CSV table of C-alpha atoms and ligand atoms in Angstrom, one decimal:
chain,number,residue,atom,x,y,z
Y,7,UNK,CA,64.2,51.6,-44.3
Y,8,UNK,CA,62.3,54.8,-45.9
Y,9,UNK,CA,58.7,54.0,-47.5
Y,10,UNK,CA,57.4,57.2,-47.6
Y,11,UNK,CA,54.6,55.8,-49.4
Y,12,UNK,CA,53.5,56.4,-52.8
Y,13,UNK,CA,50.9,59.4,-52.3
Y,14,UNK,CA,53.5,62.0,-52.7
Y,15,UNK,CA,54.4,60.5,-56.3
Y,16,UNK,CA,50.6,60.2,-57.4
Y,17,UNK,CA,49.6,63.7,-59.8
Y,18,UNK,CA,47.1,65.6,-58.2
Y,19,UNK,CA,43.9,65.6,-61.4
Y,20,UNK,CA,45.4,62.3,-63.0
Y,21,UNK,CA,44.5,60.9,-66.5
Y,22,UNK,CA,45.5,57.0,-67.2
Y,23,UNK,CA,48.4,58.4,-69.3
Y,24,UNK,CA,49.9,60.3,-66.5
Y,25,UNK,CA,49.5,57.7,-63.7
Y,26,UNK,CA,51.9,55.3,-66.3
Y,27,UNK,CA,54.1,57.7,-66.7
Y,28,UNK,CA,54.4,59.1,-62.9
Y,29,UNK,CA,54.9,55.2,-61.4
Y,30,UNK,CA,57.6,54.9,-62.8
Y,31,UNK,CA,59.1,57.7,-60.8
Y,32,UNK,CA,57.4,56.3,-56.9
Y,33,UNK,CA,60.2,55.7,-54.5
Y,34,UNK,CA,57.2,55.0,-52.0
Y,35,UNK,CA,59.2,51.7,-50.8
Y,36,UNK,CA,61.9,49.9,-52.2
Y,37,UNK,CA,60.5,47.8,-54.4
Y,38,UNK,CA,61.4,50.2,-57.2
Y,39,UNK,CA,65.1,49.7,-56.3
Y,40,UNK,CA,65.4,46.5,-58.1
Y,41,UNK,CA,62.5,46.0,-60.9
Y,42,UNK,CA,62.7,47.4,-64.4
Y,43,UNK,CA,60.1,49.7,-63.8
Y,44,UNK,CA,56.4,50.5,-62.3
Y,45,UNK,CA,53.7,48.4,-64.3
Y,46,UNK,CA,50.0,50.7,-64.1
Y,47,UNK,CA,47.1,49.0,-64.7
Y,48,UNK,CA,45.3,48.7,-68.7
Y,49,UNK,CA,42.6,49.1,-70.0
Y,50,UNK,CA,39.4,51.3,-70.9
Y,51,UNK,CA,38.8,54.0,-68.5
Y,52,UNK,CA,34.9,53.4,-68.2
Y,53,UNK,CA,35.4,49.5,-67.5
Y,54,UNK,CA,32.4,48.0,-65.4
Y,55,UNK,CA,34.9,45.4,-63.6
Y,56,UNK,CA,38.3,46.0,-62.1
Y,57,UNK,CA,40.5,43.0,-61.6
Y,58,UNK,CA,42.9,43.3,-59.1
Y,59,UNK,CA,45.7,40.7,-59.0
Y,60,UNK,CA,49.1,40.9,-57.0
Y,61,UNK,CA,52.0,42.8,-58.7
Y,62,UNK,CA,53.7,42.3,-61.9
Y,63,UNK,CA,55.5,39.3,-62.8
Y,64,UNK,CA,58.6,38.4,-64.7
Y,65,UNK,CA,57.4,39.1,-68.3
Y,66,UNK,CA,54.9,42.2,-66.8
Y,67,UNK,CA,58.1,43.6,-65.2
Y,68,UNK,CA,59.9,43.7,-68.4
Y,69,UNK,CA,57.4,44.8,-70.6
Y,70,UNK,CA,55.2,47.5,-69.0
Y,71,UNK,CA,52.4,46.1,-69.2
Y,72,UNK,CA,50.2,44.4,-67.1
Y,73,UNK,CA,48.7,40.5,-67.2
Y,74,UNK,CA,50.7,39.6,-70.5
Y,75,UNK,CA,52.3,36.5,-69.1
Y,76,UNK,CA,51.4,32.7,-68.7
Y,77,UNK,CA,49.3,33.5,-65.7
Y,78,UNK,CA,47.4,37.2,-68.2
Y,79,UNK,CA,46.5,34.8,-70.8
Y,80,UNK,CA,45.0,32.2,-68.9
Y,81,UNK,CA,43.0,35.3,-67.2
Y,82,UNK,CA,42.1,36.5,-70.3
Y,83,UNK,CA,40.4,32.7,-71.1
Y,84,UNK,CA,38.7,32.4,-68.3
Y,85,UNK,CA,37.1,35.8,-67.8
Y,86,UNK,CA,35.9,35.1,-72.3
Y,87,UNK,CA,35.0,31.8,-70.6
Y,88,UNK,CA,32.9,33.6,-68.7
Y,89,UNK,CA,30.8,35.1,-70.7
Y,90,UNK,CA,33.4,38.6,-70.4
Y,91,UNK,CA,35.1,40.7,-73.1
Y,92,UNK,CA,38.5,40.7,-72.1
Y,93,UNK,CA,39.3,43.7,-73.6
Y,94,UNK,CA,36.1,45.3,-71.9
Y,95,UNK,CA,37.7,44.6,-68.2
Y,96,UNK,CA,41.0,47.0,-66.5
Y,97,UNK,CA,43.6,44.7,-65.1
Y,98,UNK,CA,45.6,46.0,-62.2
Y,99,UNK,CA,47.6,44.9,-59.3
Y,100,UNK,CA,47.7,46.0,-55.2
Y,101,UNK,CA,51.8,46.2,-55.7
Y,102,UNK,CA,53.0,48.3,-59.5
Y,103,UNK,CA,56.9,47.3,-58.7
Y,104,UNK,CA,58.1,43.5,-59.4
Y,105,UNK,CA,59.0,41.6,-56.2
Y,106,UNK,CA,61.7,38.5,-56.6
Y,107,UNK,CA,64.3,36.9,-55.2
Y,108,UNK,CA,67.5,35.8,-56.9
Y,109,UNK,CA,66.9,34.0,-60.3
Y,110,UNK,CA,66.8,30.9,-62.3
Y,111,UNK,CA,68.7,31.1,-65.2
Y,112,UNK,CA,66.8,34.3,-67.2
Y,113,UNK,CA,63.7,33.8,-65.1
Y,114,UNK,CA,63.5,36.0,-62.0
Y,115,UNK,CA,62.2,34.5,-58.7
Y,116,UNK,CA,58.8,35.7,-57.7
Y,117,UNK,CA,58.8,36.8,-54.3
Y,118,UNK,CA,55.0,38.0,-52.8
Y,119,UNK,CA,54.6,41.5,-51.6
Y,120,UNK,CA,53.9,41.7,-47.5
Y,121,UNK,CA,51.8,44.5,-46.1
Y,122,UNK,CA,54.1,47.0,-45.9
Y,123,UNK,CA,54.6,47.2,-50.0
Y,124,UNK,CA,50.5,47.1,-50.1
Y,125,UNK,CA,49.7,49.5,-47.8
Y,126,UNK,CA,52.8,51.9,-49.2
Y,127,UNK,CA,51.9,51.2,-53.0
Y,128,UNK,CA,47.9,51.8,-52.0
Y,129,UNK,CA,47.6,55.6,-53.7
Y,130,UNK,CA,47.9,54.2,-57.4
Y,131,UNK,CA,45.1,51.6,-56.8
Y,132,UNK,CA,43.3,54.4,-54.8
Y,133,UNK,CA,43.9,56.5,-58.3
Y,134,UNK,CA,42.9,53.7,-60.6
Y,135,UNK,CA,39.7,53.4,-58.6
Y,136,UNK,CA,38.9,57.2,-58.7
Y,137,UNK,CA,39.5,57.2,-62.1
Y,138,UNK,CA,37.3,53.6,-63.9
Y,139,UNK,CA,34.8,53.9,-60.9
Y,140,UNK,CA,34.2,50.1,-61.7
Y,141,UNK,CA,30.8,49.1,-60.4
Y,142,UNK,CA,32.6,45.4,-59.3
Y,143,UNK,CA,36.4,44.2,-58.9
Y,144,UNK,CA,37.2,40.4,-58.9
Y,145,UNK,CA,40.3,40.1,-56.8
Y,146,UNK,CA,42.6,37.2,-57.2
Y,147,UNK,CA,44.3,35.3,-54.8
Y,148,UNK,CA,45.1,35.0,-51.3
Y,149,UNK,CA,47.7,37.3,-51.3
Y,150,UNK,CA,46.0,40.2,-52.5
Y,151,UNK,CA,43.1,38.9,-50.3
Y,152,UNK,CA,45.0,39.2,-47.2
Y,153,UNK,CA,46.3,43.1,-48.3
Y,154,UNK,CA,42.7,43.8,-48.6
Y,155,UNK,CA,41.0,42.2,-46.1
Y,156,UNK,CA,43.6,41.1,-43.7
Y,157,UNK,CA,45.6,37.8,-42.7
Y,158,UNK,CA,42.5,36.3,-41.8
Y,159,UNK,CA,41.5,36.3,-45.1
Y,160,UNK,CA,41.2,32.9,-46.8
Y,161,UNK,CA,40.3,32.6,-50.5
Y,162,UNK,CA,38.8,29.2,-50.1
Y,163,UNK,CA,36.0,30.5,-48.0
Y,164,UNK,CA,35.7,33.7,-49.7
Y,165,UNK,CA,35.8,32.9,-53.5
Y,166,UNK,CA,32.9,33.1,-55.3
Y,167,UNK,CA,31.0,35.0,-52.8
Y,168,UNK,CA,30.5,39.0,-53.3
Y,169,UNK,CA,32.4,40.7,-50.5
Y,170,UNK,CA,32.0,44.6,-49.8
Y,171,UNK,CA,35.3,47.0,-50.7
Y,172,UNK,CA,37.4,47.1,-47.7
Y,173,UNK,CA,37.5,50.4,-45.9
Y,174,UNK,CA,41.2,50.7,-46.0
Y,175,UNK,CA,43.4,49.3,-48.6
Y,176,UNK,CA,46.1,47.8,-46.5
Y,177,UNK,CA,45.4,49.2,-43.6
Y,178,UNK,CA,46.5,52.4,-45.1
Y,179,UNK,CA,45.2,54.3,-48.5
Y,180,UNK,CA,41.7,55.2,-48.8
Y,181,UNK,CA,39.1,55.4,-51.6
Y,182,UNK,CA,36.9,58.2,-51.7
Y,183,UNK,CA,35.1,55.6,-54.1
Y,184,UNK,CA,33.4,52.3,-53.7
Y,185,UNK,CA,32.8,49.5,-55.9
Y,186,UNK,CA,29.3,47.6,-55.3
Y,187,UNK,CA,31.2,44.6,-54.7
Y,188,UNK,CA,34.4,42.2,-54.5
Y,189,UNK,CA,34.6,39.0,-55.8
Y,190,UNK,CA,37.5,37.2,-54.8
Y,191,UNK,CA,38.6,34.0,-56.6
Y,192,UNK,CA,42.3,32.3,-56.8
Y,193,UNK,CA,44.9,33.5,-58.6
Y,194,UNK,CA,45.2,32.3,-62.4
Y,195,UNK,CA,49.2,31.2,-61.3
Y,196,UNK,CA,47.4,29.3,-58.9
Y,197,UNK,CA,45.6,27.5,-61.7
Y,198,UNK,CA,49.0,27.2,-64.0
Y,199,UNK,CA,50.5,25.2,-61.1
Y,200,UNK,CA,47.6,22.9,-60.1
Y,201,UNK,CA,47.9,19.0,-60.5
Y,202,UNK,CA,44.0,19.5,-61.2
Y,203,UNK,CA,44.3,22.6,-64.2
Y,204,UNK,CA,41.7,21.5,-65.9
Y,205,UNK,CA,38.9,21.5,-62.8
Y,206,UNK,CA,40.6,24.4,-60.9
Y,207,UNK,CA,40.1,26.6,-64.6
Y,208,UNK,CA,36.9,25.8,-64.3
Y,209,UNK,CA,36.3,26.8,-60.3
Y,210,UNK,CA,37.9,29.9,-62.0
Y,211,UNK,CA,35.3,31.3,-64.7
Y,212,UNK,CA,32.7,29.6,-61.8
Y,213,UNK,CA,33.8,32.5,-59.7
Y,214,UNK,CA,34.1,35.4,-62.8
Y,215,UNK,CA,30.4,34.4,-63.7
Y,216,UNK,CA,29.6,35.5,-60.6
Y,217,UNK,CA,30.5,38.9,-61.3
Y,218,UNK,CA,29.6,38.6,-64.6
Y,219,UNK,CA,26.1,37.9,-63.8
Y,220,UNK,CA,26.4,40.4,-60.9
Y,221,UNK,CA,27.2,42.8,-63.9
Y,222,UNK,CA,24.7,41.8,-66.0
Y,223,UNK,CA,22.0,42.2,-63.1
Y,224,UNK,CA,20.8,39.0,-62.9
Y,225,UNK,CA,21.4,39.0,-59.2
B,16,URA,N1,50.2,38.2,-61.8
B,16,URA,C1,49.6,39.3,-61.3
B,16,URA,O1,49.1,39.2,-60.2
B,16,URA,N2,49.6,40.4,-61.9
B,16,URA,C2,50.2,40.5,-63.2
B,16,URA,O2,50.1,41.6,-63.7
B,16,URA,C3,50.8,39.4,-63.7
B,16,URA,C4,50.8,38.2,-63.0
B,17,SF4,FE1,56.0,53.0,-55.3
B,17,SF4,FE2,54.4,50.9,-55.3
B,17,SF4,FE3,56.7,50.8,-56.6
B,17,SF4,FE4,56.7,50.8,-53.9
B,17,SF4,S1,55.9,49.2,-55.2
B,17,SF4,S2,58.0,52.0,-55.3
B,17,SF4,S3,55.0,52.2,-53.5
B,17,SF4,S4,55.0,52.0,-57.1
């Protein structure tokens, strides 16, 4: 199978604007074969915190946009919860092409990306980063923890704790810049699922205050 990778689709001196419009062009793996189209990130350009989740879901997919599903509201609680303006933080994704599998009735099947869509789909996080220059990203879940940081990466051990930006984002794309820190917490879908929602929120904005305070100096 061709993955050229997405550099070649990424503009050269890119503005937010343009990176949303040129995703939706990337042939950089196949993933764009089958979603509606390439969800960028949102939000303001000179955000202090970056939060990275895995690629767009069903509703994401559909409408453009990313976090605006079950799992972007509860996000959007916790990091208020927190003591963050949600409107404040950019939302992004390692993956900006939907991943599923077959469907259930009008729902679509999420299906994780592996490292191959990660490291392929790396220049438009690369970009985003350039661009916002966030001085912290909270990354969420093990999935995206693992195209980060490797399969050895666990979020039980690693949430809640700042982490330094890996070198390499999937083994593969590189950042000319580097946030002061990563911390990685579960993924708000996670949270939707659990027997224990109400505790595992609150482990949740636990781990956002951590950056929060971390952006608010008080560590
Ligand atoms: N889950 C993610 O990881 N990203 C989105 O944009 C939506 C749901
Ligand atoms: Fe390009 Fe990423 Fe979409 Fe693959 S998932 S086609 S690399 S934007």
């Amino acid at each position: 199978m061709e993955r050229p990778g997405a550099r070649w689709w990424v503009p050269e001196r890119p503005t937010l604007d343009t990176l949303r419009a040129a995703v939706d062009e990337c042939q950089g793996c196949e993933l764009y074969l089958e979603a509606t189209q390439g969800v960028m990130g949102d939000g303001p350009e000179d955000a202090e915190l970056m939060v990275v989740g895995e690629q767009p879901g069903d509703h994401e997919d559909r409408e453009g946009e990313p976090f605006v599903g079950p799992a972007g509201k509860l996000l959007d609680r916790a990091l208020a919860d927190a003591g963050l303006d949600p409107t404040a933080v950019f939302r992004t994704n390692v993956v900006k092409h939907f991943r599923f599998s077959g469907t259930r009735g009008r729902q679509r099947i999420h299906q994780s990306p592996n490292r191959v869509h990660v490291a392929a789909c790396g220049p438009w996080l690369v970009a985003e980063l350039e661009l916002v220059r966030p001085t912290g990203v909270v990354l969420l879940g093990g999935t995206a923890g693992k195209a980060l940081y490797g399969p050895s990466f666990r979020v039980g051990e690693a949430r809640g704790r700042r982490q330094d930006w890996p070198s390499d984002i999937g083994g593969a794309a590189h950042s000319a810049y580097v946030p002061e820190w990563v911390v990685p917490t579960v993924h708000p879908s996670a949270v939707l699922r659990s027997r224990d929602r109400d505790e595992d929120y609150d482990l949740l904005v636990r781990d956002i205050r951590v950056a929060a305070d971390a952006l608010a100096g008080h560590c």
